């Protein structure tokens, strides 16, 4: 019989894997750098956050849980910042965003 | 605790598989920024895998490695995007 605690950890793990999968699909399928950055930064941050929350639950209480929570907070701050910097670098290099005029072609 | 250990290892395997799929985007590009974004996602997945292994094997020492890896991953993205643009000042 699965306890409530185990069910919570399993739900967090499955949610994390689902959002990581969404990030990968977006990264492979979307047409240009800006949309790919969008998909990768948001969904991958959430996927990593849910999975790290599951790891923090498994550690119980004490220093390892605090370290995992720190890691989670750090990822939540740095991942969108890095994606923003990359997208801005692409804009500075003069990469045009994808529009419907491209006719479904990737960029 | 064996069910949770198995689930953690399975999740780590899933994250490794997803990272391998992302290598397609690193190889194909087409722009440099595409490769940086994909490498950044692979790095994030690596941090998650290390944390999952720490939880599965009950080895809290791995978490320090994960923290350092997250720092280096962030530094990699910022450095590449800052120093490949002519006028600098990306942030």
PDB file of C-alpha atoms in Angstrom:
ATOM      1  CA  UNK A   1       0.000   0.000   0.000  1.00  0.00           C
ATOM      2  CA  UNK A   2       1.342   3.398  -1.004  1.00  0.00           C
ATOM      3  CA  UNK A   3       1.347   5.908   1.820  1.00  0.00           C
ATOM      4  CA  UNK A   4       0.316   9.520   1.354  1.00  0.00           C
ATOM      5  CA  UNK A   5       3.956  10.609   1.649  1.00  0.00           C
ATOM      6  CA  UNK A   6       5.078   8.232  -1.111  1.00  0.00           C
ATOM      7  CA  UNK A   7       2.161   9.265  -3.296  1.00  0.00           C
ATOM      8  CA  UNK A   8       3.171  12.922  -2.925  1.00  0.00           C
ATOM      9  CA  UNK A   9       6.775  12.203  -3.886  1.00  0.00           C
ATOM     10  CA  UNK A  10       5.660  10.126  -6.874  1.00  0.00           C
ATOM     11  CA  UNK A  11       3.259  12.865  -8.028  1.00  0.00           C
ATOM     12  CA  UNK A  12       6.038  15.483  -7.822  1.00  0.00           C
ATOM     13  CA  UNK A  13       8.419  13.211  -9.777  1.00  0.00           C
ATOM     14  CA  UNK A  14       5.865  12.525 -12.499  1.00  0.00           C
ATOM     15  CA  UNK A  15       5.022  16.223 -12.770  1.00  0.00           C
ATOM     16  CA  UNK A  16       8.713  17.103 -13.028  1.00  0.00           C
ATOM     17  CA  UNK A  17       9.353  14.566 -15.774  1.00  0.00           C
ATOM     18  CA  UNK A  18       6.257  15.768 -17.635  1.00  0.00           C
ATOM     19  CA  UNK A  19       7.423  19.395 -17.661  1.00  0.00           C
ATOM     20  CA  UNK A  20      10.975  18.393 -18.628  1.00  0.00           C
ATOM     21  CA  UNK A  21       9.432  16.462 -21.531  1.00  0.00           C
ATOM     22  CA  UNK A  22       7.432  19.559 -22.539  1.00  0.00           C
ATOM     23  CA  UNK A  23      10.670  21.576 -22.485  1.00  0.00           C
ATOM     24  CA  UNK A  24      12.394  19.065 -24.763  1.00  0.00           C
ATOM     25  CA  UNK A  25       9.480  18.974 -27.212  1.00  0.00           C
ATOM     26  CA  UNK A  26       9.425  22.786 -27.321  1.00  0.00           C
ATOM     27  CA  UNK A  27      13.181  22.948 -27.796  1.00  0.00           C
ATOM     28  CA  UNK A  28      13.048  20.535 -30.734  1.00  0.00           C
ATOM     29  CA  UNK A  29       9.818  21.588 -32.436  1.00  0.00           C
ATOM     30  CA  UNK A  30       9.465  25.371 -32.102  1.00  0.00           C
ATOM     31  CA  UNK A  31      10.572  27.464 -35.073  1.00  0.00           C
ATOM     32  CA  UNK A  32      13.109  30.044 -33.846  1.00  0.00           C
ATOM     33  CA  UNK A  33      15.472  30.970 -31.030  1.00  0.00           C
ATOM     34  CA  UNK A  34      13.023  33.195 -29.151  1.00  0.00           C
ATOM     35  CA  UNK A  35      10.233  30.625 -28.942  1.00  0.00           C
ATOM     36  CA  UNK A  36      12.755  27.933 -28.027  1.00  0.00           C
ATOM     37  CA  UNK A  37      14.141  30.098 -25.216  1.00  0.00           C
ATOM     38  CA  UNK A  38      10.604  30.665 -23.970  1.00  0.00           C
ATOM     39  CA  UNK A  39       9.807  26.942 -23.880  1.00  0.00           C
ATOM     40  CA  UNK A  40      13.151  25.887 -22.446  1.00  0.00           C
ATOM     41  CA  UNK A  41      13.353  28.458 -19.649  1.00  0.00           C
ATOM     42  CA  UNK A  42       9.832  28.241 -18.259  1.00  0.00           C
ATOM     43  CA  UNK A  43       8.972  24.575 -18.499  1.00  0.00           C
ATOM     44  CA  UNK A  44      12.441  23.319 -17.634  1.00  0.00           C
ATOM     45  CA  UNK A  45      12.580  25.558 -14.572  1.00  0.00           C
ATOM     46  CA  UNK A  46       9.252  24.172 -13.359  1.00  0.00           C
ATOM     47  CA  UNK A  47      10.244  20.584 -14.137  1.00  0.00           C
ATOM     48  CA  UNK A  48      13.519  20.930 -12.247  1.00  0.00           C
ATOM     49  CA  UNK A  49      11.699  22.661  -9.387  1.00  0.00           C
ATOM     50  CA  UNK A  50       9.120  19.886  -8.975  1.00  0.00           C
ATOM     51  CA  UNK A  51      11.756  17.143  -9.129  1.00  0.00           C
ATOM     52  CA  UNK A  52      14.000  18.906  -6.620  1.00  0.00           C
ATOM     53  CA  UNK A  53      10.969  19.310  -4.340  1.00  0.00           C
ATOM     54  CA  UNK A  54      10.515  15.529  -4.515  1.00  0.00           C
ATOM     55  CA  UNK A  55      14.184  15.045  -3.592  1.00  0.00           C
ATOM     56  CA  UNK A  56      13.788  17.481  -0.692  1.00  0.00           C
ATOM     57  CA  UNK A  57      10.771  15.499   0.571  1.00  0.00           C
ATOM     58  CA  UNK A  58      12.738  12.245   0.448  1.00  0.00           C
ATOM     59  CA  UNK A  59      15.585  13.727   2.495  1.00  0.00           C
ATOM     60  CA  UNK A  60      13.133  14.370   5.307  1.00  0.00           C
ATOM     61  CA  UNK A  61      14.392  17.153   7.534  1.00  0.00           C
ATOM     62  CA  UNK A  62      17.793  18.598   8.256  1.00  0.00           C
ATOM     63  CA  UNK A  63      20.686  20.092   6.328  1.00  0.00           C
ATOM     64  CA  UNK A  64      20.223  18.115   3.055  1.00  0.00           C
ATOM     65  CA  UNK A  65      16.657  19.418   2.743  1.00  0.00           C
ATOM     66  CA  UNK A  66      17.872  22.989   3.254  1.00  0.00           C
ATOM     67  CA  UNK A  67      20.553  22.462   0.600  1.00  0.00           C
ATOM     68  CA  UNK A  68      17.992  21.104  -1.858  1.00  0.00           C
ATOM     69  CA  UNK A  69      15.700  24.059  -1.170  1.00  0.00           C
ATOM     70  CA  UNK A  70      18.644  26.413  -1.779  1.00  0.00           C
ATOM     71  CA  UNK A  71      19.360  24.628  -5.062  1.00  0.00           C
ATOM     72  CA  UNK A  72      15.685  25.006  -6.008  1.00  0.00           C
ATOM     73  CA  UNK A  73      15.669  28.733  -5.203  1.00  0.00           C
ATOM     74  CA  UNK A  74      18.937  29.221  -7.071  1.00  0.00           C
ATOM     75  CA  UNK A  75      17.603  27.471 -10.187  1.00  0.00           C
ATOM     76  CA  UNK A  76      14.408  29.516 -10.048  1.00  0.00           C
ATOM     77  CA  UNK A  77      16.463  32.737 -10.089  1.00  0.00           C
ATOM     78  CA  UNK A  78      19.261  31.850 -12.511  1.00  0.00           C
ATOM     79  CA  UNK A  79      17.460  29.851 -15.209  1.00  0.00           C
ATOM     80  CA  UNK A  80      15.149  32.656 -16.426  1.00  0.00           C
ATOM     81  CA  UNK A  81      18.028  35.140 -16.090  1.00  0.00           C
ATOM     82  CA  UNK A  82      20.258  33.030 -18.324  1.00  0.00           C
ATOM     83  CA  UNK A  83      17.462  32.584 -20.870  1.00  0.00           C
ATOM     84  CA  UNK A  84      16.883  36.341 -20.869  1.00  0.00           C
ATOM     85  CA  UNK A  85      20.590  37.018 -21.456  1.00  0.00           C
ATOM     86  CA  UNK A  86      20.709  34.502 -24.327  1.00  0.00           C
ATOM     87  CA  UNK A  87      17.590  35.934 -25.988  1.00  0.00           C
ATOM     88  CA  UNK A  88      18.996  39.439 -25.652  1.00  0.00           C
ATOM     89  CA  UNK A  89      22.302  38.331 -27.172  1.00  0.00           C
ATOM     90  CA  UNK A  90      20.344  36.882 -30.109  1.00  0.00           C
ATOM     91  CA  UNK A  91      18.509  40.194 -30.508  1.00  0.00           C
ATOM     92  CA  UNK A  92      21.793  42.141 -30.419  1.00  0.00           C
ATOM     93  CA  UNK A  93      23.158  39.909 -33.159  1.00  0.00           C
ATOM     94  CA  UNK A  94      20.218  40.929 -35.328  1.00  0.00           C
ATOM     95  CA  UNK A  95      18.371  37.599 -35.465  1.00  0.00           C
ATOM     96  CA  UNK A  96      14.824  38.360 -36.631  1.00  0.00           C
ATOM     97  CA  UNK A  97      11.912  36.678 -34.826  1.00  0.00           C
ATOM     98  CA  UNK A  98       9.956  34.055 -36.722  1.00  0.00           C
ATOM     99  CA  UNK A  99       6.718  35.290 -38.341  1.00  0.00           C
ATOM    100  CA  UNK A 100       3.886  33.639 -40.239  1.00  0.00           C
ATOM    101  CA  UNK A 101       5.484  34.933 -43.461  1.00  0.00           C
ATOM    102  CA  UNK A 102       8.205  32.324 -43.093  1.00  0.00           C
ATOM    103  CA  UNK A 103       5.609  29.777 -44.220  1.00  0.00           C
ATOM    104  CA  UNK A 104       6.240  27.137 -41.596  1.00  0.00           C
ATOM    105  CA  UNK A 105       9.991  27.010 -42.242  1.00  0.00           C
ATOM    106  CA  UNK A 106      12.235  26.800 -39.185  1.00  0.00           C
ATOM    107  CA  UNK A 107      14.807  29.459 -38.624  1.00  0.00           C
TER     108      UNK A 107
ATOM    109  CA  UNK B   1      11.865   3.244   1.149  1.00  0.00           C
ATOM    110  CA  UNK B   2      12.691   0.909  -1.711  1.00  0.00           C
ATOM    111  CA  UNK B   3       9.770   2.106  -3.840  1.00  0.00           C
ATOM    112  CA  UNK B   4      10.952   5.710  -3.592  1.00  0.00           C
ATOM    113  CA  UNK B   5      14.550   4.705  -4.375  1.00  0.00           C
ATOM    114  CA  UNK B   6      13.387   2.916  -7.523  1.00  0.00           C
ATOM    115  CA  UNK B   7      11.219   5.890  -8.503  1.00  0.00           C
ATOM    116  CA  UNK B   8      14.138   8.293  -8.002  1.00  0.00           C
ATOM    117  CA  UNK B   9      16.463   6.168 -10.141  1.00  0.00           C
ATOM    118  CA  UNK B  10      13.806   5.836 -12.854  1.00  0.00           C
ATOM    119  CA  UNK B  11      13.281   9.618 -12.857  1.00  0.00           C
ATOM    120  CA  UNK B  12      17.051  10.148 -13.113  1.00  0.00           C
ATOM    121  CA  UNK B  13      17.115   7.790 -16.091  1.00  0.00           C
ATOM    122  CA  UNK B  14      14.257   9.692 -17.722  1.00  0.00           C
ATOM    123  CA  UNK B  15      16.117  12.984 -17.287  1.00  0.00           C
ATOM    124  CA  UNK B  16      19.268  11.465 -18.827  1.00  0.00           C
ATOM    125  CA  UNK B  17      17.244  10.232 -21.816  1.00  0.00           C
ATOM    126  CA  UNK B  18      15.686  13.686 -22.292  1.00  0.00           C
ATOM    127  CA  UNK B  19      19.163  15.264 -22.149  1.00  0.00           C
ATOM    128  CA  UNK B  20      20.374  12.892 -24.861  1.00  0.00           C
ATOM    129  CA  UNK B  21      17.448  13.970 -27.060  1.00  0.00           C
ATOM    130  CA  UNK B  22      18.417  17.635 -26.543  1.00  0.00           C
ATOM    131  CA  UNK B  23      21.867  16.952 -28.009  1.00  0.00           C
ATOM    132  CA  UNK B  24      20.089  16.992 -31.402  1.00  0.00           C
ATOM    133  CA  UNK B  25      19.442  20.731 -30.931  1.00  0.00           C
ATOM    134  CA  UNK B  26      23.044  21.363 -29.817  1.00  0.00           C
ATOM    135  CA  UNK B  27      24.390  19.653 -32.926  1.00  0.00           C
ATOM    136  CA  UNK B  28      21.948  21.159 -35.404  1.00  0.00           C
ATOM    137  CA  UNK B  29      21.807  24.738 -34.112  1.00  0.00           C
ATOM    138  CA  UNK B  30      21.304  26.626 -36.404  1.00  0.00           C
ATOM    139  CA  UNK B  31      22.373  29.723 -34.439  1.00  0.00           C
ATOM    140  CA  UNK B  32      24.898  29.864 -31.621  1.00  0.00           C
ATOM    141  CA  UNK B  33      22.181  30.948 -29.172  1.00  0.00           C
ATOM    142  CA  UNK B  34      20.157  27.804 -29.918  1.00  0.00           C
ATOM    143  CA  UNK B  35      23.138  25.743 -28.863  1.00  0.00           C
ATOM    144  CA  UNK B  36      23.608  27.764 -25.668  1.00  0.00           C
ATOM    145  CA  UNK B  37      19.941  27.363 -24.683  1.00  0.00           C
ATOM    146  CA  UNK B  38      20.078  23.618 -25.329  1.00  0.00           C
ATOM    147  CA  UNK B  39      23.333  23.251 -23.361  1.00  0.00           C
ATOM    148  CA  UNK B  40      21.760  25.249 -20.544  1.00  0.00           C
ATOM    149  CA  UNK B  41      18.804  22.855 -20.391  1.00  0.00           C
ATOM    150  CA  UNK B  42      21.176  19.881 -20.401  1.00  0.00           C
ATOM    151  CA  UNK B  43      23.044  21.466 -17.492  1.00  0.00           C
ATOM    152  CA  UNK B  44      19.826  21.996 -15.536  1.00  0.00           C
ATOM    153  CA  UNK B  45      18.868  18.363 -16.148  1.00  0.00           C
ATOM    154  CA  UNK B  46      22.303  17.290 -14.930  1.00  0.00           C
ATOM    155  CA  UNK B  47      21.792  19.227 -11.682  1.00  0.00           C
ATOM    156  CA  UNK B  48      18.435  17.483 -11.203  1.00  0.00           C
ATOM    157  CA  UNK B  49      19.983  14.072 -11.915  1.00  0.00           C
ATOM    158  CA  UNK B  50      22.734  14.649  -9.348  1.00  0.00           C
ATOM    159  CA  UNK B  51      20.159  15.728  -6.737  1.00  0.00           C
ATOM    160  CA  UNK B  52      18.002  12.668  -7.505  1.00  0.00           C
ATOM    161  CA  UNK B  53      21.007  10.348  -7.125  1.00  0.00           C
ATOM    162  CA  UNK B  54      21.838  12.055  -3.822  1.00  0.00           C
ATOM    163  CA  UNK B  55      18.298  11.339  -2.611  1.00  0.00           C
ATOM    164  CA  UNK B  56      18.244   7.768  -3.945  1.00  0.00           C
ATOM    165  CA  UNK B  57      21.594   6.742  -2.463  1.00  0.00           C
ATOM    166  CA  UNK B  58      21.078   8.853   0.688  1.00  0.00           C
ATOM    167  CA  UNK B  59      24.391  10.627   0.014  1.00  0.00           C
ATOM    168  CA  UNK B  60      23.926  14.312   0.930  1.00  0.00           C
ATOM    169  CA  UNK B  61      27.494  15.083  -0.182  1.00  0.00           C
ATOM    170  CA  UNK B  62      26.346  14.947  -3.806  1.00  0.00           C
ATOM    171  CA  UNK B  63      24.224  18.048  -3.195  1.00  0.00           C
ATOM    172  CA  UNK B  64      27.348  20.220  -2.940  1.00  0.00           C
ATOM    173  CA  UNK B  65      28.396  18.972  -6.370  1.00  0.00           C
ATOM    174  CA  UNK B  66      24.940  19.833  -7.700  1.00  0.00           C
ATOM    175  CA  UNK B  67      25.169  23.365  -6.263  1.00  0.00           C
ATOM    176  CA  UNK B  68      28.577  23.974  -7.864  1.00  0.00           C
ATOM    177  CA  UNK B  69      27.318  22.536 -11.149  1.00  0.00           C
ATOM    178  CA  UNK B  70      24.319  24.903 -11.106  1.00  0.00           C
ATOM    179  CA  UNK B  71      26.650  27.862 -10.494  1.00  0.00           C
ATOM    180  CA  UNK B  72      28.972  26.866 -13.361  1.00  0.00           C
ATOM    181  CA  UNK B  73      25.994  26.263 -15.654  1.00  0.00           C
ATOM    182  CA  UNK B  74      24.660  29.775 -15.030  1.00  0.00           C
ATOM    183  CA  UNK B  75      28.142  31.254 -15.505  1.00  0.00           C
ATOM    184  CA  UNK B  76      28.514  29.397 -18.820  1.00  0.00           C
ATOM    185  CA  UNK B  77      25.284  30.846 -20.243  1.00  0.00           C
ATOM    186  CA  UNK B  78      26.024  34.393 -19.081  1.00  0.00           C
ATOM    187  CA  UNK B  79      29.635  34.330 -20.272  1.00  0.00           C
ATOM    188  CA  UNK B  80      28.852  32.964 -23.731  1.00  0.00           C
ATOM    189  CA  UNK B  81      25.981  35.380 -24.306  1.00  0.00           C
ATOM    190  CA  UNK B  82      27.987  38.341 -23.017  1.00  0.00           C
ATOM    191  CA  UNK B  83      31.268  37.799 -24.808  1.00  0.00           C
ATOM    192  CA  UNK B  84      29.941  36.754 -28.210  1.00  0.00           C
ATOM    193  CA  UNK B  85      28.042  40.019 -28.772  1.00  0.00           C
ATOM    194  CA  UNK B  86      30.102  42.870 -30.161  1.00  0.00           C
ATOM    195  CA  UNK B  87      29.016  45.721 -27.934  1.00  0.00           C
ATOM    196  CA  UNK B  88      28.771  43.660 -24.733  1.00  0.00           C
ATOM    197  CA  UNK B  89      26.476  44.666 -21.887  1.00  0.00           C
ATOM    198  CA  UNK B  90      23.966  41.845 -22.313  1.00  0.00           C
ATOM    199  CA  UNK B  91      22.648  42.141 -18.766  1.00  0.00           C
TER     200      UNK B  91
END
